[in-house]
């Protein structure tokens, strides 16, 4: 399935690197939003707790905080829900990107394969460089949206 196209492989590696950087920033932004929830009291305790949570668990904690704090404001809860749902989507994509293997699958696409080569359950998806760049832009957008939510409706 995979061929050799060094330039495409280099572009894909660069795009995936940017995705990795963008996701790690998003993960940090989310962690800090949770640590600073409810002000600066018990900062050390919350830092310790949040540091041990997966990205998925952090999203669910943000969901709980937003529902608890804004129970009388369905519009604000919906804004947080939309953001959390979008963040779950990129979390699933991140898992695919970093738990799968990569290779050049055609002259203009790279392939990501989940599962061992001997497994009948292998799953393959192709991505163009532009699609990878678009996923990175989505991550940047999520970071910006979280910052806006925190500023307008802090948890």
Backbone as a printed PyTorch tensor [residue, N CA C, xyz], in Angstrom:
tensor([[[  0.8160,  -1.1940,   0.0000],
         [  0.0000,   0.0000,   0.0000],
         [  0.8600,   1.2580,   0.0000]],

        [[  1.9100,   1.2850,   0.8140],
         [  2.6940,   2.4990,   0.9500],
         [  3.8650,   2.4990,  -0.0090]],

        [[  4.1200,   3.6700,  -0.5990],
         [  5.2360,   3.8290,  -1.5130],
         [  6.2380,   4.8090,  -0.9520]],

        [[  7.1810,   5.1830,  -1.7800],
         [  8.2260,   6.1080,  -1.3570],
         [  8.0920,   7.4120,  -2.1210]],

        [[  7.8030,   8.4590,  -1.4030],
         [  7.7210,   9.8200,  -1.9310],
         [  8.2880,  10.7250,  -0.8470]],

        [[  9.6180,  10.9190,  -0.8210],
         [ 10.2480,  11.6390,   0.2950],
         [  9.6830,  13.0420,   0.5430]],

        [[  9.3670,  13.7940,  -0.4980],
         [  8.8560,  15.1530,  -0.2930],
         [  7.4890,  15.1280,   0.3790]],

        [[  6.6070,  14.2370,  -0.0710],
         [  5.2840,  14.1240,   0.5370],
         [  5.3970,  13.6430,   1.9840]],

        [[  6.2810,  12.6970,   2.2200],
         [  6.4820,  12.2000,   3.5770],
         [  6.9780,  13.3230,   4.4910]],

        [[  7.8760,  14.1550,   3.9840],
         [  8.3790,  15.2790,   4.7760],
         [  7.2700,  16.2790,   5.0740]],

        [[  6.4320,  16.5800,   4.0890],
         [  5.3160,  17.5050,   4.3050],
         [  4.3310,  16.9470,   5.3250]],

        [[  4.0520,  15.6460,   5.2240],
         [  3.1190,  15.0110,   6.1610],
         [  3.6930,  15.0260,   7.5790]],

        [[  4.9850,  14.7250,   7.7000],
         [  5.6170,  14.7250,   9.0190],
         [  5.5550,  16.1220,   9.6360]],

        [[  5.7770,  17.1240,   8.8240],
         [  5.7110,  18.5050,   9.3130],
         [  4.2860,  18.8530,   9.7530]],

        [[  3.2960,  18.5080,   8.9410],
         [  1.8940,  18.7910,   9.2810],
         [  1.4870,  18.0390,  10.5510]],

        [[  1.9010,  16.7840,  10.6750],
         [  1.5710,  16.0070,  11.8770],
         [  2.2790,  16.5750,  13.1040]],

        [[  3.4740,  17.0860,  12.9170],
         [  4.1740,  17.7420,  14.0220],
         [  3.4250,  18.9720,  14.4960]],

        [[  2.9320,  19.7750,  13.5460],
         [  2.1460,  20.9530,  13.9220],
         [  0.8580,  20.5380,  14.6380]],

        [[  0.2500,  19.4630,  14.1860],
         [ -0.9570,  18.9630,  14.8520],
         [ -0.6290,  18.5600,  16.2860]],

        [[  0.4960,  17.9030,  16.4550],
         [  0.8980,  17.4760,  17.7950],
         [  1.1110,  18.6920,  18.7040]],

        [[  1.7940,  19.7000,  18.1990],
         [  1.9990,  20.9250,  18.9760],
         [  0.6610,  21.5760,  19.3200]],

        [[ -0.2260,  21.6920,  18.3400],
         [ -1.5180,  22.3570,  18.5490],
         [ -2.3680,  21.5800,  19.5540]],

        [[ -2.3460,  20.2540,  19.4650],
         [ -3.1320,  19.4750,  20.4190],
         [ -2.5640,  19.6150,  21.8290]],

        [[ -1.2400,  19.6220,  21.9550],
         [ -0.6650,  19.7360,  23.2990],
         [ -0.9890,  21.0960,  23.9050]],

        [[ -1.0390,  22.1560,  23.0780],
         [ -1.4470,  23.4760,  23.5890],
         [ -2.9040,  23.4430,  24.0380]],

        [[ -3.7620,  22.8040,  23.2300],
         [ -5.1740,  22.7040,  23.5890],
         [ -5.3450,  21.9370,  24.8940]],

        [[ -4.6140,  20.8540,  25.0450],
         [ -4.6820,  20.0500,  26.2540],
         [ -4.2390,  20.8750,  27.4640]],

        [[ -3.1850,  21.6590,  27.3070],
         [ -2.7130,  22.5230,  28.3910],
         [ -3.7370,  23.6020,  28.7120]],

        [[ -4.3100,  24.2180,  27.6690],
         [ -5.3310,  25.2550,  27.8820],
         [ -6.5250,  24.6910,  28.6550]],

        [[ -6.9490,  23.4960,  28.2780],
         [ -8.0690,  22.8620,  28.9730],
         [ -7.6970,  22.5660,  30.4200]],

        [[ -6.5050,  22.0280,  30.6290],
         [ -6.0610,  21.7360,  31.9880],
         [ -6.0290,  22.9810,  32.8580]],

        [[ -5.5020,  24.0730,  32.3030],
         [ -5.4470,  25.3160,  33.0680],
         [ -6.8370,  25.8810,  33.3500]],

        [[ -7.7510,  25.7310,  32.3970],
         [ -9.1330,  26.1850,  32.6320],
         [ -9.7200,  25.4580,  33.8350]],

        [[ -9.4290,  24.1800,  33.9600],
         [ -9.9660,  23.3950,  35.0720],
         [ -9.2550,  23.7140,  36.3820]],

        [[ -7.9490,  23.8900,  36.3120],
         [ -7.1850,  24.2070,  37.5160],
         [ -7.6260,  25.5490,  38.0970]],

        [[ -7.8780,  26.5190,  37.2270],
         [ -8.2620,  27.8480,  37.6890],
         [ -9.7640,  27.9980,  37.8960]],

        [[-10.5170,  26.9340,  37.6780],
         [-11.9590,  26.9950,  37.9170],
         [-12.1970,  27.3770,  39.3740]],

        [[-13.1630,  28.2240,  39.5870],
         [-13.5310,  28.6560,  40.9410],
         [-12.4420,  29.4870,  41.5990]],

        [[-11.6040,  30.1460,  40.8260],
         [-10.6000,  31.0450,  41.3890],
         [ -9.2990,  30.3540,  41.7310]],

        [[ -8.5340,  31.0140,  42.5810],
         [ -7.1910,  30.5030,  42.8640],
         [ -7.0730,  29.7370,  44.1850]],

        [[ -8.1910,  29.4400,  44.7930],
         [ -8.1120,  28.6460,  46.0200],
         [ -7.8960,  27.1750,  45.6550]],

        [[ -7.1750,  26.4790,  46.4850],
         [ -6.8890,  25.0480,  46.3110],
         [ -6.2000,  24.7600,  44.9680]],

        [[ -5.3690,  25.6870,  44.5200],
         [ -4.6950,  25.5600,  43.2320],
         [ -3.8120,  24.3090,  43.1720]],

        [[ -3.0670,  24.0570,  44.2320],
         [ -2.1680,  22.9030,  44.2520],
         [ -2.9530,  21.5900,  44.1890]],

        [[ -4.0410,  21.5160,  44.9260],
         [ -4.8640,  20.2950,  44.9420],
         [ -5.4710,  20.0540,  43.5610]],

        [[ -6.0270,  21.1240,  42.9610],
         [ -6.6360,  20.9710,  41.6300],
         [ -5.5870,  20.6460,  40.5740]],

        [[ -4.4060,  21.2580,  40.6840],
         [ -3.3370,  20.9590,  39.7250],
         [ -2.9970,  19.4770,  39.7810]],

        [[ -2.8600,  18.9500,  40.9760],
         [ -2.5360,  17.5370,  41.1500],
         [ -3.6350,  16.6480,  40.5660]],

        [[ -4.8780,  17.0030,  40.8110],
         [ -6.0060,  16.2040,  40.3230],
         [ -6.1020,  16.2610,  38.7880]],

        [[ -6.0650,  17.4720,  38.2310],
         [ -6.2430,  17.6470,  36.7870],
         [ -5.0720,  17.0320,  36.0200]],

        [[ -3.8720,  17.1110,  36.5720],
         [ -2.6930,  16.5540,  35.9110],
         [ -2.8280,  15.0580,  35.6470]],

        [[ -3.5880,  14.3890,  36.4790],
         [ -3.7370,  12.9320,  36.3590],
         [ -4.8700,  12.5160,  35.4230]],

        [[ -5.6480,  13.4810,  34.9510],
         [ -6.8040,  13.1640,  34.1090],
         [ -6.4220,  13.0730,  32.6340]],

        [[ -7.0590,  12.1630,  31.9400],
         [ -6.9070,  12.0940,  30.4890],
         [ -7.6350,  13.2790,  29.8610]],

        [[ -7.3880,  13.5240,  28.6000],
         [ -8.0790,  14.6040,  27.9000],
         [ -9.5890,  14.3670,  27.9490]],

        [[-10.0030,  13.1350,  27.7450],
         [-11.4200,  12.7720,  27.8050],
         [-12.0110,  13.1290,  29.1720]],

        [[-11.3270,  12.7440,  30.2280],
         [-11.8210,  13.0250,  31.5780],
         [-11.8340,  14.5270,  31.8580]],

        [[-10.8640,  15.2480,  31.3160],
         [-10.8510,  16.7050,  31.4870],
         [-12.0660,  17.3280,  30.8140]],

        [[-12.4070,  16.8350,  29.6280],
         [-13.5930,  17.3560,  28.9440],
         [-14.8480,  17.1100,  29.7620]],

        [[-14.9390,  15.9410,  30.3490],
         [-16.1190,  15.6090,  31.1470],
         [-16.1760,  16.4460,  32.4290]],

        [[-15.0310,  16.7630,  33.0050],
         [-15.0120,  17.6320,  34.1770],
         [-15.4430,  19.0480,  33.7930]],

        [[-15.0070,  19.5260,  32.6410],
         [-15.4490,  20.8320,  32.1660],
         [-16.9600,  20.8260,  31.9410]],

        [[-17.4830,  19.7430,  31.4110],
         [-18.9290,  19.6180,  31.2120],
         [-19.6550,  19.7510,  32.5570]],

        [[-19.1510,  19.0490,  33.5700],
         [-19.7620,  19.1020,  34.9010],
         [-19.7020,  20.5270,  35.4660]],

        [[-18.5290,  21.1460,  35.3820],
         [-18.3790,  22.5070,  35.9090],
         [-19.3350,  23.4730,  35.2200]],

        [[-19.4200,  23.3920,  33.9090],
         [-20.2720,  24.3460,  33.1770],
         [-21.7500,  24.1160,  33.4960]],

        [[-22.1580,  22.8620,  33.6090],
         [-23.5640,  22.5760,  33.9470],
         [-23.8890,  23.0230,  35.3730]],

        [[-22.9590,  22.7740,  36.2940],
         [-23.1970,  23.1770,  37.6820],
         [-23.2770,  24.6940,  37.8140]],

        [[-22.3510,  25.3810,  37.1860],
         [-22.2540,  26.8260,  37.3500],
         [-23.3340,  27.5890,  36.5830]],

        [[-23.6910,  27.0840,  35.4010],
         [-24.6280,  27.8140,  34.5440],
         [-25.9450,  27.0600,  34.3530]],

        [[-26.3870,  26.3720,  35.3870],
         [-27.6240,  25.5820,  35.2850],
         [-28.8340,  26.4350,  34.9200]],

        [[-28.7870,  27.7180,  35.2480],
         [-29.8980,  28.6170,  34.9120],
         [-29.6920,  29.3570,  33.5990]],

        [[-28.6520,  28.9920,  32.8640],
         [-28.3420,  29.6510,  31.5820],
         [-28.1080,  28.6050,  30.5010]],

        [[-29.1910,  28.0440,  29.9500],
         [-29.0460,  26.9770,  28.9530],
         [-28.2090,  27.3800,  27.7390]],

        [[-28.2260,  28.6550,  27.3810],
         [-27.4420,  29.1130,  26.2350],
         [-25.9470,  28.9480,  26.5030]],

        [[-25.5120,  29.2970,  27.7010],
         [-24.0930,  29.1730,  28.0550],
         [-23.7030,  27.7030,  28.1390]],

        [[-24.5480,  26.8970,  28.7460],
         [-24.2810,  25.4550,  28.8160],
         [-24.1680,  24.8870,  27.4050]],

        [[-25.0190,  25.3310,  26.5020],
         [-24.9830,  24.8520,  25.1170],
         [-23.6760,  25.2580,  24.4210]],

        [[-23.1930,  26.4610,  24.7220],
         [-21.9060,  26.8910,  24.1420],
         [-20.7800,  25.9710,  24.6120]],

        [[-20.7710,  25.6720,  25.8970],
         [-19.7600,  24.7380,  26.4190],
         [-19.9540,  23.3420,  25.8160]],

        [[-21.1870,  22.8920,  25.7080],
         [-21.4560,  21.5680,  25.1300],
         [-20.9440,  21.4750,  23.6880]],

        [[-21.2010,  22.5170,  22.9110],
         [-20.7150,  22.5330,  21.5240],
         [-19.1980,  22.4290,  21.4860]],

        [[-18.5450,  23.2000,  22.3450],
         [-17.0880,  23.1660,  22.3730],
         [-16.5970,  21.7810,  22.7990]],

        [[-17.1980,  21.2340,  23.8350],
         [-16.7870,  19.9090,  24.3330],
         [-16.9890,  18.8440,  23.2600]],

        [[-18.1100,  18.8810,  22.5530],
         [-18.3480,  17.9000,  21.4850],
         [-17.3110,  18.0230,  20.3740]],

        [[-16.9650,  19.2530,  19.9990],
         [-15.9360,  19.4520,  18.9830],
         [-14.5720,  18.9710,  19.4770]],

        [[-14.2960,  19.2060,  20.7500],
         [-13.0300,  18.7540,  21.3250],
         [-12.9660,  17.2310,  21.3840]],

        [[-14.0880,  16.5800,  21.6540],
         [-14.1110,  15.1130,  21.6280],
         [-13.7960,  14.5980,  20.2230]],

        [[-14.2850,  15.2920,  19.2130],
         [-14.0110,  14.8740,  17.8290],
         [-12.5170,  14.9240,  17.5240]],

        [[-11.8550,  16.0010,  17.9400],
         [-10.4170,  16.0810,  17.6730],
         [ -9.6480,  15.1080,  18.5560]],

        [[-10.1740,  14.7940,  19.7150],
         [ -9.5340,  13.7940,  20.5820],
         [ -9.5120,  12.4390,  19.8830]],

        [[-10.6310,  12.0860,  19.2570],
         [-10.6960,  10.8220,  18.5320],
         [ -9.7350,  10.8190,  17.3440]],

        [[ -9.6590,  11.9430,  16.6580],
         [ -8.7320,  12.0600,  15.5330],
         [ -7.2860,  11.9810,  16.0240]],

        [[ -6.9950,  12.6760,  17.1120],
         [ -5.6450,  12.6210,  17.6910],
         [ -5.2610,  11.1840,  18.0190]],

        [[ -6.1750,  10.4400,  18.6270],
         [ -5.8900,   9.0440,  18.9510],
         [ -5.5520,   8.2540,  17.6900]],

        [[ -6.3120,   8.4850,  16.6330],
         [ -6.0600,   7.8000,  15.3680],
         [ -4.6840,   8.1920,  14.8160]],

        [[ -4.4000,   9.4800,  14.8380],
         [ -3.1420,   9.9700,  14.2710],
         [ -1.9240,   9.4190,  15.0030]],

        [[ -2.0000,   9.3580,  16.3280],
         [ -0.8130,   9.0100,  17.0880],
         [ -0.7600,   7.5600,  17.5450]],

        [[ -1.8100,   6.7970,  17.2830],
         [ -1.7650,   5.3720,  17.5840],
         [ -1.7150,   4.5290,  16.3210]],

        [[ -1.8880,   5.1610,  15.1720],
         [ -1.8090,   4.4450,  13.9000],
         [ -0.4210,   4.5690,  13.3020]],

        [[ -0.2100,   3.8920,  12.1990],
         [  1.0640,   4.0160,  11.4830],
         [  0.8140,   4.7710,  10.1910]],

        [[  1.8610,   5.4240,   9.7000],
         [  1.7370,   6.3110,   8.5580],
         [  2.6240,   5.8650,   7.4120]],

        [[  2.1930,   6.1880,   6.2210],
         [  3.0010,   5.9690,   5.0310],
         [  2.3930,   6.7230,   3.8700]],

        [[  3.1670,   6.8630,   2.8150],
         [  2.6770,   7.5180,   1.6090],
         [  1.8400,   6.4990,   0.8520]],

        [[  0.5980,   6.8580,   0.5470],
         [ -0.2950,   5.9050,  -0.1110],
         [ -0.5200,   6.2150,  -1.5850]],

        [[ -0.2380,   7.4410,  -1.9950],
         [ -0.3490,   7.8060,  -3.4130],
         [  0.5240,   9.0300,  -3.6320]],

        [[  0.4950,   9.5700,  -4.8230],
         [  1.3660,  10.7150,  -5.0980],
         [  0.9390,  11.9740,  -4.3550]],

        [[ -0.2970,  12.0090,  -3.8490],
         [ -0.7500,  13.2200,  -3.1610],
         [ -1.4680,  12.9510,  -1.8410]],

        [[ -1.2880,  11.7680,  -1.2650],
         [ -1.9570,  11.4530,   0.0020],
         [ -1.0850,  10.5300,   0.8480]],

        [[ -1.2770,  10.6710,   2.1580],
         [ -0.6350,   9.7550,   3.0920],
         [ -1.7240,   8.9100,   3.7310]],

        [[ -1.3470,   7.7170,   4.1160],
         [ -2.3100,   6.8160,   4.7290],
         [ -2.0080,   6.5900,   6.1920]],

        [[ -3.0700,   6.4800,   6.9560],
         [ -2.9780,   6.1770,   8.3780],
         [ -3.7090,   4.8640,   8.5840]],

        [[ -3.0190,   3.8870,   9.1870],
         [ -3.5970,   2.5600,   9.3810],
         [ -3.6260,   2.2240,  10.8610]],

        [[ -4.7970,   1.8300,  11.3190],
         [ -4.9590,   1.3410,  12.6870],
         [ -5.0140,  -0.1770,  12.6350]],

        [[ -4.3570,  -0.8220,  13.5590],
         [ -4.3670,  -2.2780,  13.6210],
         [ -3.0880,  -2.8690,  13.0590]],

        [[ -2.7610,  -4.0440,  13.5480],
         [ -1.5710,  -4.7480,  13.0640],
         [ -1.7820,  -5.2470,  11.6400]],

        [[ -0.7100,  -5.3610,  10.8840],
         [ -0.8460,  -5.8560,   9.5100],
         [ -1.4890,  -7.2440,   9.4260]],

        [[ -1.3650,  -8.0320,  10.4670],
         [ -1.9410,  -9.3720,  10.4650],
         [ -3.4000,  -9.4040,  10.9080]],

        [[ -3.9260,  -8.2540,  11.3150],
         [ -5.2850,  -8.1900,  11.8300],
         [ -6.3030,  -8.0160,  10.7040]],

        [[ -7.3970,  -8.7610,  10.7590],
         [ -8.4550,  -8.5590,   9.7670],
         [ -9.2450,  -7.2680,  10.0300]],

        [[ -9.0050,  -6.6530,  11.1890],
         [ -9.7400,  -5.4490,  11.5670],
         [ -8.9840,  -4.1550,  11.2700]],

        [[ -7.9540,  -4.2390,  10.4190],
         [ -7.2190,  -3.0230,  10.0650],
         [ -8.1580,  -1.9910,   9.4600]],

        [[ -7.8630,  -0.7380,   9.7500],
         [ -8.6660,   0.3670,   9.2440],
         [ -7.7130,   1.3890,   8.6380]],

        [[ -7.9420,   1.7640,   7.3920],
         [ -7.0460,   2.6870,   6.7090],
         [ -7.8000,   3.9370,   6.2510]],

        [[ -7.1660,   5.1010,   6.4370],
         [ -7.7380,   6.3690,   5.9940],
         [ -6.6390,   7.1790,   5.3220]],

        [[ -6.9700,   7.7970,   4.2060],
         [ -6.0120,   8.6490,   3.5060],
         [ -6.2800,  10.1150,   3.8200]],

        [[ -5.1980,  10.8950,   3.8580],
         [ -5.2750,  12.3300,   4.1090],
         [ -4.3490,  13.0510,   3.1450]],

        [[ -4.8330,  14.1420,   2.5840],
         [ -3.9510,  15.0150,   1.8190],
         [ -3.2500,  15.9370,   2.8090]],

        [[ -2.2060,  16.5900,   2.3500],
         [ -1.5090,  17.5460,   3.2140],
         [ -2.4650,  18.6660,   3.6060]],

        [[ -3.2920,  19.1010,   2.6770],
         [ -4.2510,  20.1650,   2.9910],
         [ -5.2400,  19.7200,   4.0700]],

        [[ -5.6720,  18.4730,   4.0340],
         [ -6.5720,  17.9710,   5.0810],
         [ -5.8800,  17.9730,   6.4390]],

        [[ -4.6020,  17.5880,   6.4690],
         [ -3.8620,  17.6120,   7.7330],
         [ -3.7430,  19.0530,   8.2530]],

        [[ -3.4520,  19.9850,   7.3490],
         [ -3.3580,  21.3930,   7.7460],
         [ -4.7060,  21.8990,   8.2700]],

        [[ -5.7790,  21.4510,   7.6610],
         [ -7.1110,  21.8530,   8.0920],
         [ -7.3990,  21.3480,   9.5100]],

        [[ -6.9570,  20.1310,   9.8200],
         [ -7.1410,  19.6010,  11.1770],
         [ -6.3630,  20.4450,  12.1810]],

        [[ -5.1910,  20.9120,  11.7960],
         [ -4.4000,  21.7670,  12.6760],
         [ -5.1280,  23.0930,  12.9160]],

        [[ -5.7050,  23.6500,  11.8770],
         [ -6.4730,  24.8920,  12.0090],
         [ -7.6610,  24.7020,  12.9440]],

        [[ -8.2850,  23.5340,  12.8850],
         [ -9.3970,  23.2220,  13.7870],
         [ -8.9300,  23.2450,  15.2420]],

        [[ -7.7580,  22.6960,  15.4850],
         [ -7.2150,  22.7110,  16.8490],
         [ -6.9550,  24.1330,  17.3240]],

        [[ -6.3910,  24.9620,  16.4500],
         [ -6.1620,  26.3610,  16.8160],
         [ -7.4930,  27.0600,  17.1150]],

        [[ -8.4860,  26.7780,  16.3100],
         [ -9.8080,  27.3730,  16.5040],
         [-10.4020,  26.9560,  17.8500]],

        [[-10.2290,  25.6940,  18.2050],
         [-10.7350,  25.2210,  19.4990],
         [-10.0520,  25.9420,  20.6550]],

        [[ -8.7590,  26.1660,  20.5520],
         [ -8.0460,  26.9060,  21.6060],
         [ -8.5940,  28.3200,  21.7300]],

        [[ -8.8010,  28.9620,  20.5950],
         [ -9.3420,  30.3240,  20.5950],
         [-10.7510,  30.3410,  21.1970]],

        [[-11.5880,  29.3790,  20.8100],
         [-12.9570,  29.3200,  21.3360],
         [-12.9680,  29.0880,  22.8440]],

        [[-12.0650,  28.2200,  23.3280],
         [-12.0030,  27.9750,  24.7730],
         [-11.6010,  29.2460,  25.5060]],

        [[-10.6250,  29.9620,  24.9720],
         [-10.2100,  31.2210,  25.6020],
         [-11.3800,  32.2140,  25.6560]],

        [[-12.1590,  32.2750,  24.5740],
         [-13.3310,  33.1700,  24.5470],
         [-14.3630,  32.7520,  25.5740]],

        [[-14.6330,  31.4470,  25.6400],
         [-15.5950,  30.9580,  26.6290],
         [-15.1420,  31.2970,  28.0410]],

        [[-13.8690,  31.0760,  28.3180],
         [-13.3410,  31.3420,  29.6600],
         [-13.4390,  32.8180,  30.0090]],

        [[-13.2300,  33.6710,  29.0140],
         [-13.2870,  35.1120,  29.2680],
         [-14.7390,  35.5710,  29.4990]],

        [[-15.6420,  35.0910,  28.6480],
         [-17.0440,  35.5240,  28.7270],
         [-17.8270,  34.8200,  29.8240]],

        [[-17.5450,  33.5330,  30.0220],
         [-18.2990,  32.7140,  30.9850],
         [-17.3510,  31.7800,  31.7260]],

        [[-16.5550,  32.3180,  32.6210],
         [-15.5810,  31.4560,  33.3090],
         [-16.2680,  30.3900,  34.1620]],

        [[-15.5940,  29.2730,  34.2780],
         [-16.1130,  28.2090,  35.1570],
         [-15.4380,  28.3010,  36.5030]]])
